[in-house]
């Protein structure tokens, strides 16, 4: 699930990575195929709130999830990651999630009471303006299925449209997903191997 900018070159490359491995991919675009051009991050956020909104994005995810069969591997970025986290509060949906990886999910701080019953890996930025990343990571670290990582980049470091974009970090994570064998999704040690892959990308 993309962030407030919608589809970016990074999410398109990720999509291609999975398709090359023969894995079916659905990208939930909050703008339904539109490709808006934003002046800055505030413009992007205001557009997102007007066109989709947090609850609208959650409804889109829930609808798509119910129309999809089989176990699922989920990726989310920023508001997309926070939206997936909110969906995990519904056990009937969460039980189908094989693993969820979320990057800089800042809105999670408002939903710390959620206790997902599926493996979750969250990659936080070095710091956030409006809250303590360390405090949120400590709270999440007490949950059974959640593993937290912290990168050296700021919020949006994977996104070429963000002022905080870091080419080297983005390339490292893209390389990590390209090197990971997603064709073996049913492997019993999938979750440990995926976390090791993410950790390697942060070194």
PDB file of N, CA and C in Angstrom, residues 7 11 21 26 39 41 55 62 68 73 98 101-104 141 150 178 197:
ATOM      1  N   UNK A   7       1.278   5.949  -6.326  1.00  0.00           N
ATOM      2  CA  UNK A   7       2.332   5.170  -6.979  1.00  0.00           C
ATOM      3  C   UNK A   7       3.575   6.030  -7.211  1.00  0.00           C
ATOM      4  N   UNK A  11       7.630   2.020  -5.804  1.00  0.00           N
ATOM      5  CA  UNK A  11       6.594   0.987  -5.707  1.00  0.00           C
ATOM      6  C   UNK A  11       6.428   0.259  -7.037  1.00  0.00           C
ATOM      7  N   UNK A  21       9.066 -12.781 -10.309  1.00  0.00           N
ATOM      8  CA  UNK A  21       9.138 -14.054  -9.593  1.00  0.00           C
ATOM      9  C   UNK A  21       7.846 -14.857  -9.745  1.00  0.00           C
ATOM     10  N   UNK A  26      -1.089  -6.850  -6.109  1.00  0.00           N
ATOM     11  CA  UNK A  26      -2.131  -5.835  -6.169  1.00  0.00           C
ATOM     12  C   UNK A  26      -1.629  -4.600  -5.437  1.00  0.00           C
ATOM     13  N   UNK A  39       3.188  19.860  -5.282  1.00  0.00           N
ATOM     14  CA  UNK A  39       4.197  20.895  -5.090  1.00  0.00           C
ATOM     15  C   UNK A  39       5.138  20.549  -3.937  1.00  0.00           C
ATOM     16  N   UNK A  41       5.126  18.122   0.213  1.00  0.00           N
ATOM     17  CA  UNK A  41       4.501  17.076   1.039  1.00  0.00           C
ATOM     18  C   UNK A  41       3.160  17.523   1.609  1.00  0.00           C
ATOM     19  N   UNK A  55      -9.759   6.820   6.711  1.00  0.00           N
ATOM     20  CA  UNK A  55     -10.818   5.814   6.791  1.00  0.00           C
ATOM     21  C   UNK A  55     -11.193   5.280   5.410  1.00  0.00           C
ATOM     22  N   UNK A  62      -9.910  -3.119   3.158  1.00  0.00           N
ATOM     23  CA  UNK A  62     -10.788  -4.178   3.637  1.00  0.00           C
ATOM     24  C   UNK A  62     -11.607  -4.788   2.498  1.00  0.00           C
ATOM     25  N   UNK A  68     -10.040 -11.034  -2.219  1.00  0.00           N
ATOM     26  CA  UNK A  68      -8.831 -11.757  -2.575  1.00  0.00           C
ATOM     27  C   UNK A  68      -8.772 -13.063  -1.802  1.00  0.00           C
ATOM     28  N   UNK A  73       0.895 -11.664   1.625  1.00  0.00           N
ATOM     29  CA  UNK A  73       2.067 -10.948   2.125  1.00  0.00           C
ATOM     30  C   UNK A  73       1.806  -9.478   1.849  1.00  0.00           C
ATOM     31  N   UNK A  98       0.263 -13.572   5.985  1.00  0.00           N
ATOM     32  CA  UNK A  98       1.437 -14.398   6.244  1.00  0.00           C
ATOM     33  C   UNK A  98       2.569 -13.574   6.856  1.00  0.00           C
ATOM     34  N   UNK A 101       5.022  -6.166   6.302  1.00  0.00           N
ATOM     35  CA  UNK A 101       6.184  -5.297   6.460  1.00  0.00           C
ATOM     36  C   UNK A 101       5.742  -3.854   6.224  1.00  0.00           C
ATOM     37  N   UNK A 102       5.969  -2.995   7.210  1.00  0.00           N
ATOM     38  CA  UNK A 102       5.558  -1.601   7.093  1.00  0.00           C
ATOM     39  C   UNK A 102       6.722  -0.651   7.297  1.00  0.00           C
ATOM     40  N   UNK A 103       6.792   0.367   6.454  1.00  0.00           N
ATOM     41  CA  UNK A 103       7.872   1.346   6.532  1.00  0.00           C
ATOM     42  C   UNK A 103       7.337   2.697   7.019  1.00  0.00           C
ATOM     43  N   UNK A 104       8.054   3.303   7.940  1.00  0.00           N
ATOM     44  CA  UNK A 104       7.740   4.585   8.600  1.00  0.00           C
ATOM     45  C   UNK A 104       6.231   4.822   8.781  1.00  0.00           C
ATOM     46  N   UNK A 141       7.423  -3.225  20.819  1.00  0.00           N
ATOM     47  CA  UNK A 141       8.307  -4.346  21.083  1.00  0.00           C
ATOM     48  C   UNK A 141       7.767  -5.304  22.128  1.00  0.00           C
ATOM     49  N   UNK A 150      15.041   0.175  13.023  1.00  0.00           N
ATOM     50  CA  UNK A 150      15.181   1.627  12.873  1.00  0.00           C
ATOM     51  C   UNK A 150      16.261   1.916  11.852  1.00  0.00           C
ATOM     52  N   UNK A 178      14.632  -7.907  -3.956  1.00  0.00           N
ATOM     53  CA  UNK A 178      14.966  -8.589  -5.206  1.00  0.00           C
ATOM     54  C   UNK A 178      15.722  -9.883  -4.944  1.00  0.00           C
ATOM     55  N   UNK A 197      16.698 -10.432   6.238  1.00  0.00           N
ATOM     56  CA  UNK A 197      16.893  -9.717   4.982  1.00  0.00           C
ATOM     57  C   UNK A 197      16.743  -8.208   5.193  1.00  0.00           C
TER      58      UNK A 197
END
